[in-house]
């Protein structure tokens, strides 16, 4: 089992999944030939090839490992948590991960990739008969530009409605400029409390499909068009794609508050799944 | 793409313009926060000849020691803006001909770059695998004990490091241009 998780980490850190690769290729084709933007996609795609071929991390910032685990009733959760931690240590030793856990009080890097709250592990029970382990490696640059708004917000002309929500997202991406290695993937959390709203925003990165609610689907589609009008482009050098996808969801809120959280992921969107079904391991 | 061998001649630097693609070969020197702060008010005598007319790289590499040799595992650019308080002084002090980093720098750097003939080159962020490949040799390292691996001053030989000029001696900054452009778009989207 330990080896299978280390393999999940290796795969996530070194190989972009096919849908991300094709999104980047499509973005490349929307830029002018031989321009600055296109040359950046060429570098990104050449890097993806080399990283895969030589099994080295796509980016030196291998980020925070976020595991999302779904278990059938009979599996022990404690057991899984321990194995995940061990796997992170092993993958760090093998240079698939950079030692990325710094003790906030002492400033010391643990050196083995593990620290208080790192890796992040969320375990849920489900009523299926197999286990699924999702892993996302989320870099620090993209985490740093995440933003939270409390509406109404006069400065950005945002009231407590979906137009206000859109303004929050536009402002967050404008502020981020090229700092977190665009093109970006954007997650939006609407409502809830502060913590719940940001959590929801980040959970959107696991969702592949468009939202089933027509109002939110419209919001996602409209924002994608508007954000790309900002023209920030790959690595902030200007271009027609600043954002590759927008995913939004909502929670109920208190009458007194209306939070909007915006989470970012850089072009190096690294997320993979391992399914374990009757002793058989499948990577996706 | 234009290929240049380091050190860069002043007239070469003065001929570069924003959005030019270049590939640099030769010796570059890494410097991060601690190095900038230190070099503004101190000298490292053995390092000074390397720094004269040099190209500085804002980078904190991942380095592996193999026997007595160092090997660069990953060497992507770090955010340059953190060095803004020191950059103009260092450009003047060492007559730096170039800065490699990501995200661009501020008005102080742009002014010094104009005056002394220095260009800013943006490296693509995050493409660690291919960037490590252009580093062919670690020629020397300074302040390793004092600063630690990522902050130490690494003297590297690179071959055909592909870069984009984003700040030039005419005072143009691609970063400012893009920000201004996106700002007017933002205002229109937010306020109609
Ligand atoms: S933002 Fe992403 S691509 Fe850029 S340095 Fe961080 S992890 Fe790497």
Short mmCIF file of C-alpha atoms and ligand atoms in Angstrom, two decimals:
data_model
loop_
_atom_site.label_atom_id
_atom_site.label_comp_id
_atom_site.label_asym_id
_atom_site.label_seq_id
_atom_site.Cartn_x
_atom_site.Cartn_y
_atom_site.Cartn_z
CA UNK A 1 0.00 0.00 0.00
CA UNK A 2 2.79 2.46 0.95
CA UNK A 3 4.45 1.99 -2.43
CA UNK A 4 1.14 2.58 -4.22
CA UNK A 5 0.68 5.93 -2.48
CA UNK A 6 4.26 6.96 -3.23
CA UNK A 7 3.46 6.18 -6.86
CA UNK A 8 0.36 8.38 -6.64
CA UNK A 9 2.57 11.21 -5.35
CA UNK A 10 5.19 10.64 -8.05
CA UNK A 11 2.54 10.65 -10.75
CA UNK A 12 0.90 13.81 -9.42
CA UNK A 13 4.16 15.73 -9.06
CA UNK A 14 5.68 14.77 -12.39
CA UNK A 15 2.84 14.28 -14.91
CA UNK A 16 0.11 16.73 -15.81
CA UNK A 17 -3.19 14.92 -16.33
CA UNK A 18 -4.41 14.70 -19.95
CA UNK A 19 -7.25 17.21 -19.53
CA UNK A 20 -4.90 19.88 -18.14
CA UNK A 21 -2.40 19.24 -20.92
CA UNK A 22 -5.02 19.61 -23.61
CA UNK A 23 -6.36 22.79 -21.98
CA UNK A 24 -2.83 24.26 -22.09
CA UNK A 25 -2.37 23.18 -25.71
CA UNK A 26 -5.68 24.76 -26.66
CA UNK A 27 -4.66 27.98 -24.91
CA UNK A 28 -1.40 27.97 -26.88
CA UNK A 29 -3.27 27.80 -30.16
CA UNK A 30 -5.27 30.89 -29.23
CA UNK A 31 -2.12 33.04 -29.08
CA UNK A 32 -0.25 34.72 -31.93
CA UNK A 33 2.56 32.68 -33.50
CA UNK A 34 6.05 33.40 -32.13
CA UNK A 35 4.70 35.88 -29.59
CA UNK A 36 5.66 36.07 -25.93
CA UNK A 37 2.56 34.20 -24.78
CA UNK A 38 3.04 31.35 -27.18
CA UNK A 39 6.69 30.94 -26.23
CA UNK A 40 5.62 30.51 -22.62
CA UNK A 41 3.24 27.70 -23.54
CA UNK A 42 6.05 26.10 -25.51
CA UNK A 43 8.21 26.14 -22.37
CA UNK A 44 5.39 24.80 -20.21
CA UNK A 45 4.68 21.96 -22.64
CA UNK A 46 8.35 21.08 -23.16
CA UNK A 47 8.76 21.05 -19.39
CA UNK A 48 5.77 18.72 -19.03
CA UNK A 49 7.35 16.29 -21.50
CA UNK A 50 10.73 16.32 -19.78
CA UNK A 51 9.30 16.04 -16.26
CA UNK A 52 7.26 13.01 -17.32
CA UNK A 53 10.13 11.38 -19.15
CA UNK A 54 12.64 11.78 -16.33
CA UNK A 55 10.19 11.53 -13.44
CA UNK A 56 11.16 14.89 -11.96
CA UNK A 57 8.77 17.42 -10.45
CA UNK A 58 7.04 19.76 -12.92
CA UNK A 59 7.71 22.66 -10.58
CA UNK A 60 10.19 23.02 -7.74
CA UNK A 61 7.33 24.11 -5.50
CA UNK A 62 5.53 20.83 -5.00
CA UNK A 63 3.16 22.66 -2.71
CA UNK A 64 1.00 21.35 0.07
CA UNK A 65 -0.16 17.75 -0.43
CA UNK A 66 -3.93 17.62 -0.01
CA UNK A 67 -5.39 14.11 0.24
CA UNK A 68 -9.10 13.55 -0.17
CA UNK A 69 -10.01 10.02 0.77
CA UNK A 70 -13.28 8.15 0.36
CA UNK A 71 -13.47 4.89 2.27
CA UNK A 72 -16.01 2.10 2.58
CA UNK A 73 -17.33 1.55 6.13
CA UNK A 74 -14.98 -1.30 7.07
CA UNK A 75 -11.60 0.39 6.34
CA UNK A 76 -9.68 1.87 9.28
CA UNK A 77 -9.23 5.61 8.89
CA UNK A 78 -6.30 5.83 11.32
CA UNK A 79 -4.40 3.32 9.28
CA UNK A 80 -4.85 5.33 6.09
CA UNK A 81 -3.75 8.58 7.72
CA UNK A 82 -0.50 7.00 8.90
CA UNK A 83 0.28 5.50 5.52
CA UNK A 84 -0.29 8.84 3.80
CA UNK A 85 2.15 10.57 6.14
CA UNK A 86 4.74 7.88 5.63
CA UNK A 87 4.30 8.11 1.87
CA UNK A 88 4.90 11.87 1.93
CA UNK A 89 8.14 11.33 3.85
CA UNK A 90 9.28 8.68 1.43
CA UNK A 91 8.38 10.76 -1.65
CA UNK A 92 10.30 13.70 -0.16
CA UNK A 93 13.35 11.51 0.28
CA UNK A 94 13.05 10.40 -3.34
CA UNK A 95 12.93 14.06 -4.49
CA UNK A 96 9.39 13.76 -5.88
CA UNK A 97 8.45 16.36 -3.29
CA UNK A 98 10.46 19.31 -2.01
CA UNK A 99 10.74 19.42 1.80
CA UNK A 100 7.95 21.94 2.22
CA UNK A 101 6.84 21.90 5.87
CA UNK A 102 8.13 24.82 7.93
CA UNK A 103 7.44 25.07 11.66
CA UNK A 104 5.68 28.41 11.93
CA UNK A 105 7.06 29.21 15.40
CA UNK A 106 10.70 28.18 15.01
CA UNK A 107 11.00 28.84 11.27
CA UNK A 108 12.64 25.44 10.87
CA UNK A 109 11.96 23.23 7.89
CA UNK A 110 11.21 19.69 9.10
CA UNK A 111 13.14 18.37 6.10
CA UNK A 112 10.84 15.39 5.62
CA UNK A 113 7.78 17.08 4.14
CA UNK A 114 5.60 16.49 7.21
CA UNK A 115 4.53 19.06 9.81
CA UNK A 116 1.54 20.06 11.92
CA UNK A 117 -1.38 19.99 9.47
CA UNK A 118 0.83 18.91 6.55
CA UNK A 119 -0.12 16.85 4.62
CA UNK A 120 -3.79 17.78 4.72
CA UNK A 121 -5.97 14.70 4.96
CA UNK A 122 -9.73 14.57 4.71
CA UNK A 123 -11.38 11.19 5.12
CA UNK A 124 -15.01 10.58 4.26
CA UNK A 125 -17.05 7.38 4.45
CA UNK A 126 -19.10 6.44 1.47
CA UNK A 127 -21.40 3.56 0.72
CA UNK A 128 -19.43 2.19 -2.22
CA UNK A 129 -17.37 -0.98 -1.90
CA UNK A 130 -14.05 0.53 -3.03
CA UNK A 131 -11.67 3.25 -1.81
CA UNK A 132 -10.62 6.36 -3.67
CA UNK A 133 -7.64 8.54 -2.77
CA UNK A 134 -7.41 11.92 -4.45
CA UNK A 135 -4.21 13.94 -4.21
CA UNK A 136 -3.72 17.58 -5.09
CA UNK A 137 -0.37 19.39 -4.85
CA UNK A 138 -1.15 23.04 -4.42
CA UNK A 139 1.76 25.48 -4.77
CA UNK A 140 2.44 28.39 -2.44
CA UNK A 141 2.36 31.07 -5.13
CA UNK A 142 -1.24 30.33 -6.02
CA UNK A 143 -2.22 29.98 -2.37
CA UNK A 144 -0.82 33.45 -1.64
CA UNK A 145 -3.08 35.26 -4.09
CA UNK A 146 -6.31 33.70 -2.80
CA UNK A 147 -8.76 36.33 -1.54
CA UNK A 148 -11.88 36.71 0.59
CA UNK A 149 -14.47 39.48 0.40
CA UNK A 150 -17.27 40.47 2.72
CA UNK A 151 -20.18 42.00 0.83
CA UNK A 152 -21.28 44.66 0.31
CA UNK A 153 -17.94 46.14 -0.80
CA UNK A 154 -18.20 49.64 -2.16
CA UNK A 155 -14.63 49.78 -3.47
CA UNK A 156 -15.42 47.17 -6.08
CA UNK A 157 -19.09 48.04 -6.54
CA UNK A 158 -20.18 44.68 -5.15
CA UNK A 159 -23.63 44.20 -3.62
CA UNK A 160 -25.03 41.03 -2.12
CA UNK A 161 -25.96 39.35 -5.37
CA UNK A 162 -24.32 37.32 -8.12
CA UNK A 163 -23.14 40.44 -9.95
CA UNK A 164 -21.37 41.40 -6.73
CA UNK A 165 -19.82 37.93 -6.59
CA UNK A 166 -18.50 38.38 -10.12
CA UNK A 167 -16.88 41.69 -9.18
CA UNK A 168 -15.04 39.97 -6.31
CA UNK A 169 -13.57 37.39 -8.65
CA UNK A 170 -12.59 39.99 -11.26
CA UNK A 171 -10.88 42.07 -8.56
CA UNK A 172 -9.02 39.05 -7.16
CA UNK A 173 -7.64 38.07 -10.57
CA UNK A 174 -6.77 41.68 -11.42
CA UNK A 175 -4.84 41.97 -8.13
CA UNK A 176 -3.04 38.67 -8.73
CA UNK A 177 -1.78 39.78 -12.18
CA UNK A 178 0.97 37.36 -13.23
CA UNK A 179 2.22 36.67 -9.71
CA UNK A 180 1.01 33.09 -9.35
CA UNK A 181 1.95 31.67 -12.75
CA UNK A 182 -1.18 32.06 -14.89
CA UNK A 183 -3.16 30.77 -16.72
CA UNK A 184 -5.17 30.16 -13.57
CA UNK A 185 -7.90 27.78 -12.49
CA UNK A 186 -10.36 29.60 -10.23
CA UNK A 187 -12.56 28.23 -7.44
CA UNK A 188 -15.28 30.41 -5.92
CA UNK A 189 -17.10 29.86 -2.62
CA UNK A 190 -20.23 31.93 -1.98
CA UNK A 191 -21.90 32.28 1.44
CA UNK A 192 -21.14 30.20 4.54
CA UNK A 193 -18.85 31.51 7.26
CA UNK A 194 -15.27 32.63 6.54
CA UNK A 195 -13.73 29.19 6.88
CA UNK A 196 -16.52 27.33 5.10
CA UNK A 197 -16.54 29.76 2.22
CA UNK A 198 -12.81 29.37 1.50
CA UNK A 199 -12.99 25.60 1.95
CA UNK A 200 -15.79 25.45 -0.58
CA UNK A 201 -13.79 27.60 -3.02
CA UNK A 202 -10.85 25.18 -2.84
CA UNK A 203 -13.08 22.11 -3.11
CA UNK A 204 -14.15 23.29 -6.56
CA UNK A 205 -10.78 22.14 -7.92
CA UNK A 206 -11.90 18.53 -7.51
CA UNK A 207 -14.97 19.03 -9.65
CA UNK A 208 -14.59 18.28 -13.34
CA UNK A 209 -18.07 19.07 -14.60
CA UNK A 210 -19.94 22.33 -14.87
CA UNK A 211 -22.34 23.16 -12.07
CA UNK A 212 -25.80 21.60 -12.39
CA UNK A 213 -27.54 24.73 -11.11
CA UNK A 214 -28.27 26.96 -14.12
CA UNK A 215 -27.57 30.21 -12.25
CA UNK A 216 -24.15 29.04 -11.14
CA UNK A 217 -23.36 27.55 -14.51
CA UNK A 218 -24.12 30.92 -16.10
CA UNK A 219 -21.93 32.64 -13.52
CA UNK A 220 -19.04 30.29 -14.29
CA UNK A 221 -19.35 30.79 -18.03
CA UNK A 222 -19.78 34.55 -17.83
CA UNK A 223 -16.81 34.95 -15.48
CA UNK A 224 -14.57 32.92 -17.75
CA UNK A 225 -15.25 35.34 -20.60
CA UNK A 226 -14.88 38.46 -18.45
CA UNK A 227 -11.68 37.35 -16.69
CA UNK A 228 -10.03 36.63 -19.99
CA UNK A 229 -10.81 40.17 -21.12
CA UNK A 230 -8.28 41.33 -18.50
CA UNK A 231 -5.57 40.25 -20.94
CA UNK A 232 -3.01 39.30 -18.26
CA UNK A 233 -2.02 36.18 -20.16
CA UNK A 234 0.40 33.35 -19.31
CA UNK A 235 3.00 34.45 -16.73
CA UNK A 236 1.49 37.94 -16.94
CA UNK A 237 3.07 38.82 -20.29
CA UNK A 238 -0.29 39.52 -21.92
CA UNK A 239 -2.47 37.16 -23.89
CA UNK A 240 -5.96 35.94 -24.59
CA UNK A 241 -6.08 33.35 -21.79
CA UNK A 242 -5.65 34.41 -18.17
CA UNK A 243 -8.02 31.83 -16.72
CA UNK A 244 -8.69 28.30 -17.96
CA UNK A 245 -11.69 27.49 -15.81
CA UNK A 246 -14.01 28.91 -13.18
CA UNK A 247 -15.94 26.68 -10.78
CA UNK A 248 -18.31 28.10 -8.18
CA UNK A 249 -20.61 26.77 -5.49
CA UNK A 250 -22.60 28.16 -2.58
CA UNK A 251 -23.60 27.57 1.03
CA UNK A 252 -26.38 29.09 3.09
CA UNK A 253 -25.29 32.17 5.06
CA UNK A 254 -26.33 34.14 8.11
CA UNK A 255 -28.54 37.15 7.45
CA UNK A 256 -25.66 39.36 8.65
CA UNK A 257 -22.91 38.06 6.39
CA UNK A 258 -22.20 37.41 2.74
CA UNK A 259 -18.72 36.03 2.05
CA UNK A 260 -17.11 35.41 -1.29
CA UNK A 261 -13.87 33.43 -1.40
CA UNK A 262 -11.64 33.11 -4.44
CA UNK A 263 -9.05 30.32 -4.65
CA UNK A 264 -6.38 30.05 -7.34
CA UNK A 265 -4.36 27.27 -8.87
CA UNK A 266 -1.48 27.97 -11.24
CA UNK A 267 -0.95 26.37 -14.66
CA UNK A 268 0.78 23.51 -12.82
CA UNK A 269 -2.57 22.09 -11.71
CA UNK A 270 -1.57 18.79 -10.17
CA UNK A 271 -4.39 16.47 -9.10
CA UNK A 272 -4.68 12.70 -9.46
CA UNK A 273 -6.76 9.80 -8.16
CA UNK A 274 -6.02 6.29 -7.01
CA UNK A 275 -8.86 3.78 -6.86
CA UNK A 276 -8.49 0.59 -4.84
CA UNK A 277 -10.99 -2.10 -5.73
CA UNK A 278 -10.56 -5.65 -4.40
CA UNK A 279 -6.78 -5.37 -4.28
CA UNK A 280 -6.59 -3.76 -7.70
CA UNK A 281 -5.01 -0.31 -8.02
CA UNK A 282 -5.99 2.10 -10.77
CA UNK A 283 -4.48 5.55 -11.32
CA UNK A 284 -6.29 8.33 -13.06
CA UNK B 1 15.43 34.20 -30.75
CA UNK B 2 18.74 36.05 -30.28
CA UNK B 3 21.56 34.21 -28.57
CA UNK B 4 24.08 36.06 -26.45
CA UNK B 5 27.20 35.04 -24.60
CA UNK B 6 27.90 36.60 -21.22
CA UNK B 7 29.18 39.07 -20.14
CA UNK B 8 26.82 41.33 -22.06
CA UNK B 9 28.31 44.39 -23.73
CA UNK B 10 26.64 47.66 -22.87
CA UNK B 11 25.57 48.30 -26.46
CA UNK B 12 23.96 44.86 -26.57
CA UNK B 13 21.92 45.63 -23.47
CA UNK B 14 20.95 49.00 -24.92
CA UNK B 15 19.70 47.32 -28.09
CA UNK B 16 17.28 45.00 -26.24
CA UNK B 17 13.60 45.84 -26.14
CA UNK B 18 10.59 44.60 -24.22
CA UNK B 19 9.18 41.36 -25.71
CA UNK B 20 12.50 40.32 -27.29
CA UNK B 21 13.22 36.62 -26.93
CA UNK B 22 16.81 35.87 -25.98
CA UNK B 23 18.92 32.90 -24.94
CA UNK B 24 21.84 33.59 -22.62
CA UNK B 25 24.95 31.43 -22.27
CA UNK B 26 27.74 31.93 -19.77
CA UNK B 27 28.06 32.73 -16.08
CA UNK B 28 25.16 33.99 -13.99
CA UNK B 29 24.99 34.54 -10.25
CA UNK B 30 22.05 33.66 -8.03
CA UNK B 31 20.96 36.08 -5.34
CA UNK B 32 17.95 36.13 -3.09
CA UNK B 33 16.85 38.29 -0.17
CA UNK B 34 19.81 37.73 2.16
CA UNK B 35 22.40 38.18 -0.58
CA UNK B 36 20.89 41.46 -1.78
CA UNK B 37 20.68 42.86 1.72
CA UNK B 38 24.26 41.81 2.48
CA UNK B 39 25.85 43.03 -0.74
CA UNK B 40 24.38 46.51 -0.52
CA UNK B 41 26.61 47.32 2.46
CA UNK B 42 29.32 44.62 2.31
CA UNK B 43 31.77 43.18 -0.19
CA UNK B 44 32.84 39.62 -0.70
CA UNK B 45 36.29 40.18 -2.28
CA UNK B 46 36.47 36.87 -4.18
CA UNK B 47 32.95 37.40 -5.49
CA UNK B 48 33.42 40.96 -6.72
CA UNK B 49 35.08 40.02 -10.04
CA UNK B 50 32.18 37.65 -10.77
CA UNK B 51 29.66 40.36 -10.02
CA UNK B 52 31.23 43.09 -12.14
CA UNK B 53 29.06 43.60 -15.25
CA UNK B 54 27.24 40.39 -14.36
CA UNK B 55 23.74 39.05 -14.82
CA UNK B 56 22.06 38.26 -11.51
CA UNK B 57 19.46 35.50 -11.18
CA UNK B 58 16.67 35.72 -8.59
CA UNK B 59 16.53 32.05 -7.75
CA UNK B 60 16.73 29.75 -4.75
CA UNK B 61 17.81 26.46 -6.26
CA UNK B 62 17.40 22.90 -4.99
CA UNK B 63 20.93 21.50 -4.92
CA UNK B 64 22.26 17.99 -4.44
CA UNK B 65 25.84 17.29 -3.39
CA UNK B 66 27.43 14.45 -5.32
CA UNK B 67 30.89 13.73 -3.90
CA UNK B 68 32.60 17.12 -3.75
CA UNK B 69 30.47 18.51 -6.60
CA UNK B 70 27.14 20.29 -6.53
CA UNK B 71 24.35 19.44 -8.86
CA UNK B 72 21.35 21.68 -9.51
CA UNK B 73 18.10 19.71 -9.25
CA UNK B 74 15.67 22.58 -9.76
CA UNK B 75 16.33 26.23 -10.47
CA UNK B 76 13.19 28.17 -11.33
CA UNK B 77 12.91 31.95 -10.84
CA UNK B 78 11.58 33.49 -7.65
CA UNK B 79 9.52 36.68 -7.34
CA UNK B 80 11.85 39.61 -8.03
CA UNK B 81 9.81 42.36 -6.41
CA UNK B 82 11.10 41.45 -2.95
CA UNK B 83 14.54 42.77 -3.97
CA UNK B 84 13.25 46.14 -5.12
CA UNK B 85 14.67 48.04 -2.10
CA UNK B 86 18.24 46.89 -2.98
CA UNK B 87 18.25 46.46 -6.73
CA UNK B 88 19.10 49.98 -7.87
CA UNK B 89 22.06 50.14 -5.48
CA UNK B 90 23.43 46.83 -6.71
CA UNK B 91 23.03 47.79 -10.36
CA UNK B 92 25.07 50.92 -9.69
CA UNK B 93 27.63 49.25 -7.45
CA UNK B 94 28.48 46.36 -9.77
CA UNK B 95 27.25 47.86 -13.04
CA UNK B 96 25.00 44.83 -13.45
CA UNK B 97 24.01 44.24 -17.05
CA UNK B 98 20.99 42.10 -16.41
CA UNK B 99 18.55 40.68 -13.90
CA UNK B 100 16.70 37.41 -14.39
CA UNK B 101 13.59 36.72 -12.36
CA UNK B 102 9.84 36.68 -12.52
CA UNK B 103 7.12 39.24 -12.07
CA UNK B 104 9.21 42.29 -12.92
CA UNK B 105 10.41 45.11 -10.66
CA UNK B 106 9.53 48.65 -9.67
CA UNK B 107 10.29 52.21 -10.66
CA UNK B 108 13.61 52.42 -8.79
CA UNK B 109 15.06 49.49 -10.66
CA UNK B 110 13.72 50.71 -13.97
CA UNK B 111 15.41 54.08 -13.48
CA UNK B 112 18.77 52.56 -12.51
CA UNK B 113 18.50 50.14 -15.43
CA UNK B 114 18.00 53.04 -17.81
CA UNK B 115 20.88 55.00 -16.39
CA UNK B 116 23.49 52.25 -16.18
CA UNK B 117 22.36 49.98 -19.02
CA UNK B 118 20.73 46.94 -17.47
CA UNK B 119 17.85 44.78 -18.75
CA UNK B 120 15.32 42.62 -16.92
CA UNK B 121 14.70 39.15 -18.26
CA UNK B 122 11.71 37.08 -17.23
CA UNK B 123 12.17 33.33 -16.91
CA UNK B 124 9.06 31.16 -17.15
CA UNK B 125 7.82 30.34 -13.65
CA UNK B 126 7.47 26.79 -12.48
CA UNK B 127 9.15 25.02 -15.40
CA UNK B 128 11.69 23.50 -13.05
CA UNK B 129 12.64 20.48 -15.10
CA UNK B 130 13.78 22.29 -18.25
CA UNK B 131 15.31 25.15 -16.31
CA UNK B 132 17.55 22.79 -14.35
CA UNK B 133 18.63 21.38 -17.69
CA UNK B 134 20.16 24.67 -18.86
CA UNK B 135 22.42 24.84 -15.80
CA UNK B 136 25.55 23.02 -16.94
CA UNK B 137 27.91 23.61 -14.07
CA UNK B 138 28.19 25.00 -10.56
CA UNK B 139 31.38 27.07 -10.72
CA UNK B 140 31.47 28.34 -7.17
CA UNK B 141 29.31 29.05 -4.17
CA UNK B 142 29.61 31.81 -1.56
CA UNK B 143 27.98 32.28 1.85
CA UNK B 144 26.69 28.71 1.85
CA UNK B 145 27.28 28.25 5.58
CA UNK B 146 25.93 31.64 6.51
CA UNK B 147 22.84 31.78 4.29
CA UNK B 148 21.90 28.12 3.62
CA UNK B 149 21.30 26.46 0.25
CA UNK B 150 18.47 28.50 -1.29
CA UNK B 151 19.86 31.87 -0.16
CA UNK B 152 23.54 31.18 -0.89
CA UNK B 153 25.22 32.91 -3.84
CA UNK B 154 25.68 30.30 -6.57
CA UNK B 155 27.90 30.99 -9.56
CA UNK B 156 26.38 28.96 -12.41
CA UNK B 157 27.31 28.29 -15.99
CA UNK B 158 24.18 28.18 -18.13
CA UNK B 159 23.71 27.26 -21.74
CA UNK B 160 21.00 28.84 -23.85
CA UNK B 161 18.79 29.96 -21.01
CA UNK B 162 15.60 31.08 -22.85
CA UNK B 163 14.26 34.38 -21.53
CA UNK B 164 11.92 37.21 -22.37
CA UNK B 165 12.99 40.84 -22.02
CA UNK B 166 10.28 42.50 -19.94
CA UNK B 167 12.06 45.71 -18.83
CA UNK B 168 14.42 47.65 -21.06
CA UNK B 169 16.79 50.64 -21.04
CA UNK B 170 14.14 52.87 -22.61
CA UNK B 171 12.16 52.66 -19.39
CA UNK B 172 9.53 50.30 -20.76
CA UNK B 173 8.14 47.59 -18.51
CA UNK B 174 5.89 44.91 -19.94
CA UNK B 175 4.60 44.33 -16.39
CA UNK B 176 3.44 47.96 -16.11
CA UNK B 177 1.93 47.90 -19.57
CA UNK B 178 -0.10 44.76 -18.87
CA UNK B 179 -1.20 46.02 -15.46
CA UNK B 180 -2.36 49.37 -16.87
CA UNK B 181 -4.24 47.64 -19.65
CA UNK B 182 -5.95 45.21 -17.31
CA UNK B 183 -6.76 48.07 -14.94
CA UNK B 184 -8.86 49.93 -17.47
CA UNK B 185 -10.61 46.66 -18.35
CA UNK B 186 -11.21 45.98 -14.65
CA UNK B 187 -12.70 49.43 -14.13
CA UNK B 188 -15.05 48.93 -17.03
CA UNK B 189 -16.14 45.49 -15.80
CA UNK B 190 -16.66 46.62 -12.21
CA UNK B 191 -18.21 50.04 -12.73
CA UNK B 192 -19.70 49.69 -16.21
S1 LIG C 1 2.66 29.22 -8.73
FE1 LIG C 1 2.63 27.07 -9.43
S2 LIG C 1 4.00 26.97 -11.21
FE2 LIG C 1 4.39 28.91 -10.14
S3 LIG C 1 6.12 28.47 -8.79
FE3 LIG C 1 4.25 28.15 -7.59
S4 LIG C 1 3.68 25.98 -7.82
FE4 LIG C 1 5.20 26.47 -9.40
#
